[in-house]
Short mmCIF file of C-alpha atoms in Angstrom, two decimals:
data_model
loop_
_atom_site.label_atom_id
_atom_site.label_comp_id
_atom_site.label_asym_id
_atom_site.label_seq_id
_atom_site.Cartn_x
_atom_site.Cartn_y
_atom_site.Cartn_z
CA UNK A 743 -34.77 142.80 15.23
CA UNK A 744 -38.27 143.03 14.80
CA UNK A 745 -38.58 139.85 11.99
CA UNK A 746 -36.47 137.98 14.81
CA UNK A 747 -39.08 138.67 17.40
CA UNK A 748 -41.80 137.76 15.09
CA UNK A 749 -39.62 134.54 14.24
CA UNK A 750 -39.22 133.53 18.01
CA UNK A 751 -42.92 134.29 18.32
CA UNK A 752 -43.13 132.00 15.76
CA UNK A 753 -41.60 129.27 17.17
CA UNK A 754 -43.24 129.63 21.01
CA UNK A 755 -46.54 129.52 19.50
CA UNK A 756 -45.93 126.41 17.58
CA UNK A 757 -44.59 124.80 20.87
CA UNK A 758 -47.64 125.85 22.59
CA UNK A 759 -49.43 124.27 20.16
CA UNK A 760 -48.33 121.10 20.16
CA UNK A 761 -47.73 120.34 23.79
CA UNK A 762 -50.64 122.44 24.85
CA UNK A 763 -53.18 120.40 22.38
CA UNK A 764 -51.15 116.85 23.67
CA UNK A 765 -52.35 118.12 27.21
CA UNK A 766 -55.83 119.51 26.01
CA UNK A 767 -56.50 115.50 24.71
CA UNK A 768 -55.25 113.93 27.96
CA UNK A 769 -57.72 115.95 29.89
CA UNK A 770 -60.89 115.27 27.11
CA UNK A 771 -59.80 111.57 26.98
CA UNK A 772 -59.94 111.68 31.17
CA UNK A 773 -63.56 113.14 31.52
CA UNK A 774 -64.84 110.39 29.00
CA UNK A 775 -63.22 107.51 30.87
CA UNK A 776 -64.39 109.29 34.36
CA UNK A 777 -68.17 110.06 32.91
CA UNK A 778 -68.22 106.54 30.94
CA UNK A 779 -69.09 108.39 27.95
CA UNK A 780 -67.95 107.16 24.67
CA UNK A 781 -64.75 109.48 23.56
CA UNK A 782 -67.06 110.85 20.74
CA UNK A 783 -69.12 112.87 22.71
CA UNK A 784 -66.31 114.71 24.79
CA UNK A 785 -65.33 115.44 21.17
CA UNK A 786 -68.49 117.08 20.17
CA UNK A 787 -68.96 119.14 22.89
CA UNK A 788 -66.05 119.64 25.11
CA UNK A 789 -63.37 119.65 22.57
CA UNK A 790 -65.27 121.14 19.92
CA UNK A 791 -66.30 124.11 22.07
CA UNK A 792 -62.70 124.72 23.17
CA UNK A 793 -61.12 124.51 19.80
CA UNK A 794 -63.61 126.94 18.56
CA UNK A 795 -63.20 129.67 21.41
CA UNK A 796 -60.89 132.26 19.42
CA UNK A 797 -63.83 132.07 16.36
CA UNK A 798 -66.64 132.58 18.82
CA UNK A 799 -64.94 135.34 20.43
CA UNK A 800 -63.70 137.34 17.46
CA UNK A 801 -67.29 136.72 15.88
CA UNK A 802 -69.05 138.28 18.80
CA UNK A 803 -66.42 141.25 19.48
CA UNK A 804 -67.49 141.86 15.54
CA UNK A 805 -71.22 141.48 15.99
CA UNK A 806 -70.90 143.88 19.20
CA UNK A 807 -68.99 146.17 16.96
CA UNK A 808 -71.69 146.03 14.28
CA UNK A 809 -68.94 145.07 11.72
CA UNK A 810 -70.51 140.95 10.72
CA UNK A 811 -69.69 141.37 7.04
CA UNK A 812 -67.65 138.49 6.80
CA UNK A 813 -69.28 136.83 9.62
CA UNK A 814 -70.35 134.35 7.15
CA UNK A 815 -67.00 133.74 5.32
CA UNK A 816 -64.78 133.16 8.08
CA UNK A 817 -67.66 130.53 9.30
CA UNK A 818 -67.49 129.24 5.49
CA UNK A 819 -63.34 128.83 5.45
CA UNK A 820 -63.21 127.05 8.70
CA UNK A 821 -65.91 124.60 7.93
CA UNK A 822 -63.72 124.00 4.91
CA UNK A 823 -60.65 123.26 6.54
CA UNK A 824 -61.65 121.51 9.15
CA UNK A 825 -63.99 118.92 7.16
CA UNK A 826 -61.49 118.86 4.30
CA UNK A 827 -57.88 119.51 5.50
CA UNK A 828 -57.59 118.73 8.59
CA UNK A 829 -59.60 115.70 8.71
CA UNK A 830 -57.45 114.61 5.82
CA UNK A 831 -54.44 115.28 7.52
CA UNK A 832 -56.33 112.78 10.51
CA UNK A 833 -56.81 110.37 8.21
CA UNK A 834 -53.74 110.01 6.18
CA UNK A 835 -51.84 109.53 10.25
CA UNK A 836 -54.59 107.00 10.58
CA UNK A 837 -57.52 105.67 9.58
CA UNK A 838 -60.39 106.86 11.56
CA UNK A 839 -63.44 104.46 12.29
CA UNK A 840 -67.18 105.61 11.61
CA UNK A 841 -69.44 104.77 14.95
CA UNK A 842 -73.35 103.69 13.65
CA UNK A 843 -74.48 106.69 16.48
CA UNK A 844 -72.52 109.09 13.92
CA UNK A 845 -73.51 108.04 10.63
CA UNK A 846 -77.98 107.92 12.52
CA UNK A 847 -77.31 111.78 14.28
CA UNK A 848 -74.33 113.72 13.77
CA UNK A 849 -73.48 113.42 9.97
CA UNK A 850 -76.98 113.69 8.96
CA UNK A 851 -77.52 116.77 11.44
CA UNK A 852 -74.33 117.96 10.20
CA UNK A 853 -75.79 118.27 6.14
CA UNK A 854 -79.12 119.33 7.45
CA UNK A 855 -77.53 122.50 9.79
CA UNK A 856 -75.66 123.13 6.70
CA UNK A 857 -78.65 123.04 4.18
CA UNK A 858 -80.27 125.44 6.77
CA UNK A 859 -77.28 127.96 6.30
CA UNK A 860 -78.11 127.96 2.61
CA UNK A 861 -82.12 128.50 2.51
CA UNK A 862 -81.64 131.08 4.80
CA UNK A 863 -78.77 132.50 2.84
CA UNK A 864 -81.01 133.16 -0.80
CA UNK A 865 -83.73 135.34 0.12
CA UNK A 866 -83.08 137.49 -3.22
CA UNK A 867 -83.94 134.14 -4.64
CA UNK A 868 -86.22 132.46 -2.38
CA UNK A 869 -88.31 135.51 -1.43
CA UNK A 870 -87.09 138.54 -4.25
CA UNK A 871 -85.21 140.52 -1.73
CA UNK A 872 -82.92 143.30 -2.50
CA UNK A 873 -80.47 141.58 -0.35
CA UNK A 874 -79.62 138.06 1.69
CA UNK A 875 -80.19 138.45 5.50
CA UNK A 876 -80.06 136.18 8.23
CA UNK A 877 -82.44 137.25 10.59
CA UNK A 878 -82.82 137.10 14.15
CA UNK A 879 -85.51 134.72 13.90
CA UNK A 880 -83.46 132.37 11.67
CA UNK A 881 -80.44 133.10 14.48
CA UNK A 882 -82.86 131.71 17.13
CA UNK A 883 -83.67 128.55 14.93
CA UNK A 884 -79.71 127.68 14.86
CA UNK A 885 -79.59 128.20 18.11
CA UNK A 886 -82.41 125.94 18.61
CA UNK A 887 -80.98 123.75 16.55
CA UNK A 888 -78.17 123.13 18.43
CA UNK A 889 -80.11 122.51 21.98
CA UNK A 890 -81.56 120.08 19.99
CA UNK A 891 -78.44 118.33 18.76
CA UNK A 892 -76.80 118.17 22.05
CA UNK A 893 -80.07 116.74 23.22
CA UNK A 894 -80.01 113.81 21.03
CA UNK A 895 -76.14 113.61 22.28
CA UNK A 896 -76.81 113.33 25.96
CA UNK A 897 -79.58 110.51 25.35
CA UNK A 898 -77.31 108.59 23.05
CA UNK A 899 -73.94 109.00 25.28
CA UNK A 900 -76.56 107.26 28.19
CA UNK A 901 -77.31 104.60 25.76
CA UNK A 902 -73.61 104.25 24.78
CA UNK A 903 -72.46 104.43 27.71
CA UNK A 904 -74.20 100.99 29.03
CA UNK A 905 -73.23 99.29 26.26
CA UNK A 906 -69.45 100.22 26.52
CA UNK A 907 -69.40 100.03 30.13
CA UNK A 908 -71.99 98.10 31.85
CA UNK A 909 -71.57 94.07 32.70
CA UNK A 910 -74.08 91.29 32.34
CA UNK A 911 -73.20 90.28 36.23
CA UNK A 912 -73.61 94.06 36.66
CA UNK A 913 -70.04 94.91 37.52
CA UNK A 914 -68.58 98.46 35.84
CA UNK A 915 -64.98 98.65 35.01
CA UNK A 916 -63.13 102.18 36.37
CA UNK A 917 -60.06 101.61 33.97
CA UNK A 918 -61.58 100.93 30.57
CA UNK A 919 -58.88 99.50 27.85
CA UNK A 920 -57.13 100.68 25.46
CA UNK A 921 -56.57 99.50 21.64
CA UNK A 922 -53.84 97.39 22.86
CA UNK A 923 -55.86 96.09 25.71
CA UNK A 924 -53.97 97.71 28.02
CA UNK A 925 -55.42 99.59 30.96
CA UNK A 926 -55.97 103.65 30.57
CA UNK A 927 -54.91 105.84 33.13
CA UNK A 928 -57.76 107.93 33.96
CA UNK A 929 -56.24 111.31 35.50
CA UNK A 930 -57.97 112.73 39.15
CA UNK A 931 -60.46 115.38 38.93
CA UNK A 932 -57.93 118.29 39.82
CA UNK A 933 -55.65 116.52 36.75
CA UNK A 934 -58.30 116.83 34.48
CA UNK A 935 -58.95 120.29 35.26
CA UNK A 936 -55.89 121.71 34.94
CA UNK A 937 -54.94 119.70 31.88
CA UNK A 938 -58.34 121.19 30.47
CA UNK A 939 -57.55 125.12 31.59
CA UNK A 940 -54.05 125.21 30.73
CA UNK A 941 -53.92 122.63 27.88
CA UNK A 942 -56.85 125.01 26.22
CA UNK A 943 -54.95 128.31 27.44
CA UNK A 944 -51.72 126.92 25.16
CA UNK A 945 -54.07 126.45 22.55
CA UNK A 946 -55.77 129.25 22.08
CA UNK A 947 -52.41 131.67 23.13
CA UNK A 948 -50.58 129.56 20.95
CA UNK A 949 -52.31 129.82 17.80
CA UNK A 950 -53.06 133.61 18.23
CA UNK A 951 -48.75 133.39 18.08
CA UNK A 952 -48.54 131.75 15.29
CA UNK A 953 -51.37 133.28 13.03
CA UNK A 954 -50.36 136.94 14.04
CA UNK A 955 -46.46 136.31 13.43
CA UNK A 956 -47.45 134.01 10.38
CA UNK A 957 -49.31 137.25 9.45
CA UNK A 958 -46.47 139.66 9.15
CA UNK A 959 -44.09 137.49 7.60
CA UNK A 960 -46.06 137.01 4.91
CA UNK A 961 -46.73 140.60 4.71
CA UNK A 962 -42.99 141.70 5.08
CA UNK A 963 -42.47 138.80 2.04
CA UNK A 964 -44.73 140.46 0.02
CA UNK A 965 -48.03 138.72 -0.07
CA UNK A 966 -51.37 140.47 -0.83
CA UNK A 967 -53.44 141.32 2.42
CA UNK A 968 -56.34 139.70 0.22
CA UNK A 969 -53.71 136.18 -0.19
CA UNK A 970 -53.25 136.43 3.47
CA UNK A 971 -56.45 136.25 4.24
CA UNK A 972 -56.99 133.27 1.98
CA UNK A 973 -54.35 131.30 3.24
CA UNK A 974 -52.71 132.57 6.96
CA UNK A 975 -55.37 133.90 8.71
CA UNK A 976 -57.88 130.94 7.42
CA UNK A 977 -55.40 128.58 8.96
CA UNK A 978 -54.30 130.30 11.81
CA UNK A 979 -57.98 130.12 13.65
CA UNK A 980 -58.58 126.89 12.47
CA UNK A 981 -54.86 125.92 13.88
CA UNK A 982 -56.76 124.46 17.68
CA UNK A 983 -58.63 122.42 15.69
CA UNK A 984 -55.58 120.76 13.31
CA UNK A 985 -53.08 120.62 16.61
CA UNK A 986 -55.66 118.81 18.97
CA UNK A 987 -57.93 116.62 16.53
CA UNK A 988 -53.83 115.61 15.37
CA UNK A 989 -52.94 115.10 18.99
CA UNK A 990 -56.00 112.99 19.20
CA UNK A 991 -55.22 110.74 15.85
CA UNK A 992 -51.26 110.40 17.68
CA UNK A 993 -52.86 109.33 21.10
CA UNK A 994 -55.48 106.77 19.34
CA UNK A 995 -58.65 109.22 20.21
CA UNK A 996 -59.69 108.38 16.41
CA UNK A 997 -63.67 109.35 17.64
CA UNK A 998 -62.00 112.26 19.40
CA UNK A 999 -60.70 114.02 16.15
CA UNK A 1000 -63.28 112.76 14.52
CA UNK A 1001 -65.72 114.48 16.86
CA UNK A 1002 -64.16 118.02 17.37
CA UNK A 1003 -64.19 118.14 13.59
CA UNK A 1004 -68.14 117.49 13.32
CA UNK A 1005 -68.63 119.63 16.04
CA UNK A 1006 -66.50 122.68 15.50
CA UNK A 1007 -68.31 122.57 12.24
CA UNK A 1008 -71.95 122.38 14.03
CA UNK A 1009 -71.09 125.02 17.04
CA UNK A 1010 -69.79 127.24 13.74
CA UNK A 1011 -73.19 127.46 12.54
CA UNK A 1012 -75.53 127.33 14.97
CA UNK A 1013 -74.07 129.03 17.66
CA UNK A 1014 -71.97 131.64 16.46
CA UNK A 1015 -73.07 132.60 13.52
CA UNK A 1016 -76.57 132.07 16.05
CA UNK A 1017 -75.24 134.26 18.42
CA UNK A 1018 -73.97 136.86 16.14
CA UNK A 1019 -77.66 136.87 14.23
CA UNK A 1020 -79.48 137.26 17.62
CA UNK A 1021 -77.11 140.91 18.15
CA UNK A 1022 -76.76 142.01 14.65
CA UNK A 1023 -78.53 140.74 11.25
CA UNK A 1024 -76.00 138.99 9.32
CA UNK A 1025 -75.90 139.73 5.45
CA UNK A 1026 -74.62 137.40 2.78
CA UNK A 1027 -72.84 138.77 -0.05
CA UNK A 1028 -73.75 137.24 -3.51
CA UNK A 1029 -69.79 136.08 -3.28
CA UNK A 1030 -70.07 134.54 -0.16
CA UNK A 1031 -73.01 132.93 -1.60
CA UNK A 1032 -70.94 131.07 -3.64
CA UNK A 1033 -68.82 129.85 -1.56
CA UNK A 1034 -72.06 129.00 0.75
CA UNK A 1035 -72.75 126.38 -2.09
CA UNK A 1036 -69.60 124.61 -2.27
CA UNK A 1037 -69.43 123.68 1.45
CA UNK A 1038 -72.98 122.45 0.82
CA UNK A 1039 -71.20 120.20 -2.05
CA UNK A 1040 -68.45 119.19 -0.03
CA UNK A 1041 -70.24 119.26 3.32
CA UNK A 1042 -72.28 115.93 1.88
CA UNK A 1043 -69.40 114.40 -0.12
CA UNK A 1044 -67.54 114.63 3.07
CA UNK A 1045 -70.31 112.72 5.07
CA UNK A 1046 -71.09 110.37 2.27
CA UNK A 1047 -67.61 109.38 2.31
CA UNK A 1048 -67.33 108.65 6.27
CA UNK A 1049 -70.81 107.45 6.37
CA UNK A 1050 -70.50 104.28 3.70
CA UNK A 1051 -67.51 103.00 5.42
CA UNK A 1052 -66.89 101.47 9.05
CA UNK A 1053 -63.31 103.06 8.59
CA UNK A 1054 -62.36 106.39 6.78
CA UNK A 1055 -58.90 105.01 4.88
CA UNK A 1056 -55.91 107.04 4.26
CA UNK A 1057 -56.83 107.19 0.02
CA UNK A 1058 -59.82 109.16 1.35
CA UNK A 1059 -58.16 111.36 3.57
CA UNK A 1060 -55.96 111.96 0.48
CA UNK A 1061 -59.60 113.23 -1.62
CA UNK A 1062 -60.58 115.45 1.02
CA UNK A 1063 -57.22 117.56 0.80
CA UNK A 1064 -57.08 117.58 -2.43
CA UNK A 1065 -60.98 119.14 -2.63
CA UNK A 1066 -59.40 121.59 0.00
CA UNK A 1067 -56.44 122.77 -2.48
CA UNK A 1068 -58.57 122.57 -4.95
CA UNK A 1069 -61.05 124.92 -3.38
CA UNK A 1070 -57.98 127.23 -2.49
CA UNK A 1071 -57.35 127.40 -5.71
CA UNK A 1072 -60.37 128.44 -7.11
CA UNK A 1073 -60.73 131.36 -4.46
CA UNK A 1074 -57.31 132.14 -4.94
CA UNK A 1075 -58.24 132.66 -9.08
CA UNK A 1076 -61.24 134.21 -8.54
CA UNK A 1077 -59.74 136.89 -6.44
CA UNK A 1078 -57.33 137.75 -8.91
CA UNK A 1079 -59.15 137.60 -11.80
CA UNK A 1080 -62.30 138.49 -11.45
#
């Protein structure tokens, strides 16, 4: 009775998922068109902070707790997926085109956040510590950091947003088209709301379903709690991301995926692993450590790839899941055999 529960959970939280995320886009897709913001900013803040609710709040229940030990891991294994798997998964359902704005601000902020991670990651090497800590000072700096970013955002979504929207005789279009040329719906403010709140809500409920149930299966199957951790729970909070930036791709939001992936992977590091530094120290584990270098790797490959190309083609989407199995792999070895 109990695995059939657990199964039915299953199956509500995948449901959730995918018509919650569907609903979650509409809404995003709405406040661009109403704002006259180009899609890609909605996707790097509003999106991206929504799909990355259930790792902010477990990572500051932890920091409250004083228990931030893998504080930097989980941040580590989401960046992964998201830049890597689920992007690829994007990609391969359609190609995704690379804005100029992108490859000037967010990819290049997105290797230099990352690169900050590191340096203050290696204080037994940088500084002969006994051990890696990242302060409260360095916390602040993310955090910083990220004013900073969304600064740059708002001044270039103003800039955008007369370009994409503003006419030589001075006349604005309310209903901006479509790929097919076809006039967009944009939803009323009360729409948009609600499609927000409860498309979010489905989310967020929904993957908690599916990565808890997910969770015991594997258990009751057998699986190592070390394997599970590896592979269920690393997709399970990543799983807002993969359903809406996929929902996106489906609904022709390309810069909307494509933005709540470089996002979620910004908000990751500078403002919860920033928020969690500012309550509790964070420590890095020479393991961890490791694993800190290989995003760095594939945190440039990644932007290298979308940044020499005015369209990210399916063959590359292909690359990028393959460095994420490959990656699994590894992790997967080392914890067994070493």
């Amino acid at each position: 009775m109990e695995i059939f529960l657990n199964i039915l959970f299953l199956v509500i939280g995948m449901v959730l998922l995918i018509k919650g995320a569907d609903v979650f886009v509409s809404g995003a897709s709405s406040i661009a068109k109403k704002l006259k913001v180009p899609a890609m900013f909605i996707g790097l803040t509003v999106v991206a902070l929504g799909t990355s609710l259930p790792e902010l709040s477990v990572s500051i229940a932890s920091a409250l707790k004083k228990s931030v030990d893998m504080s930097v891991g989980n941040i580590v294994g989401s960046n992964m997926m998201n830049m890597l798997l689920i992007f690829g998964i994007v990609v391969l359902i359609k190609p995704v085109p690379v804005s100029k704005s992108s490859k000037k601000i967010d990819f290049p902020f997105l290797i230099g956040i990352t690169l900050l991670l590191l340096i203050f990651s290696v204080d037994v090497i940088l500084n002969g510590a006994k051990e890696n800590i990242i302060t409260r000072t360095e916390s602040i700096i993310f955090l910083f950091a990220l004013v900073f970013y969304i600064t740059l955002l708002i001044l270039n979504a103003k800039k955008e947003r007369k370009l994409l929207y503003d006419r030589p005789e001075g006349i604005e279009t309310n209903q901006p088209e479509n790929n097919e040329g076809k006039k967009d719906k944009i939803l009323k403010n009360w729409q948009i709301a609600l499609c927000i709140i409860l498309g979010l809500g489905a989310v967020v409920f929904g993957a908690e379903c599916v990565s808890s149930t997910a969770q015991f299966l594997a258990l009751k199957m057998g699986m190592s709690d070390a394997l599970v951790g590896l592979t269920i729970v690393a997709i399970g909070t990543s799983l807002p991301e993969l359903a809406t930036s996929i929902a996106a791709s489906r609904k022709g939001e390309n810069e909307l995926a494509l933005g709540n992936i470089i996002g979620s992977n910004v908000i990751n590091i500078a403002l919860i692993l920033g928020l969690v530094g500012v309550i509790t120290q964070v420590s890095v584990s020479s393991l961890i450590l490791v694993d800190l270098l290989i995003l760095a790797g594939c945190t440039i490959i990644f932007s290298i790839l979308c940044m020499t190309r005015k369209n990210v083609s399916r063959w590359i989407g292909a690359i990028l899941i393959f460095m994420y199995l490959a990656y699994m792999a590894f992790a997967i070895v080392r914890n067994y055999c070493f």
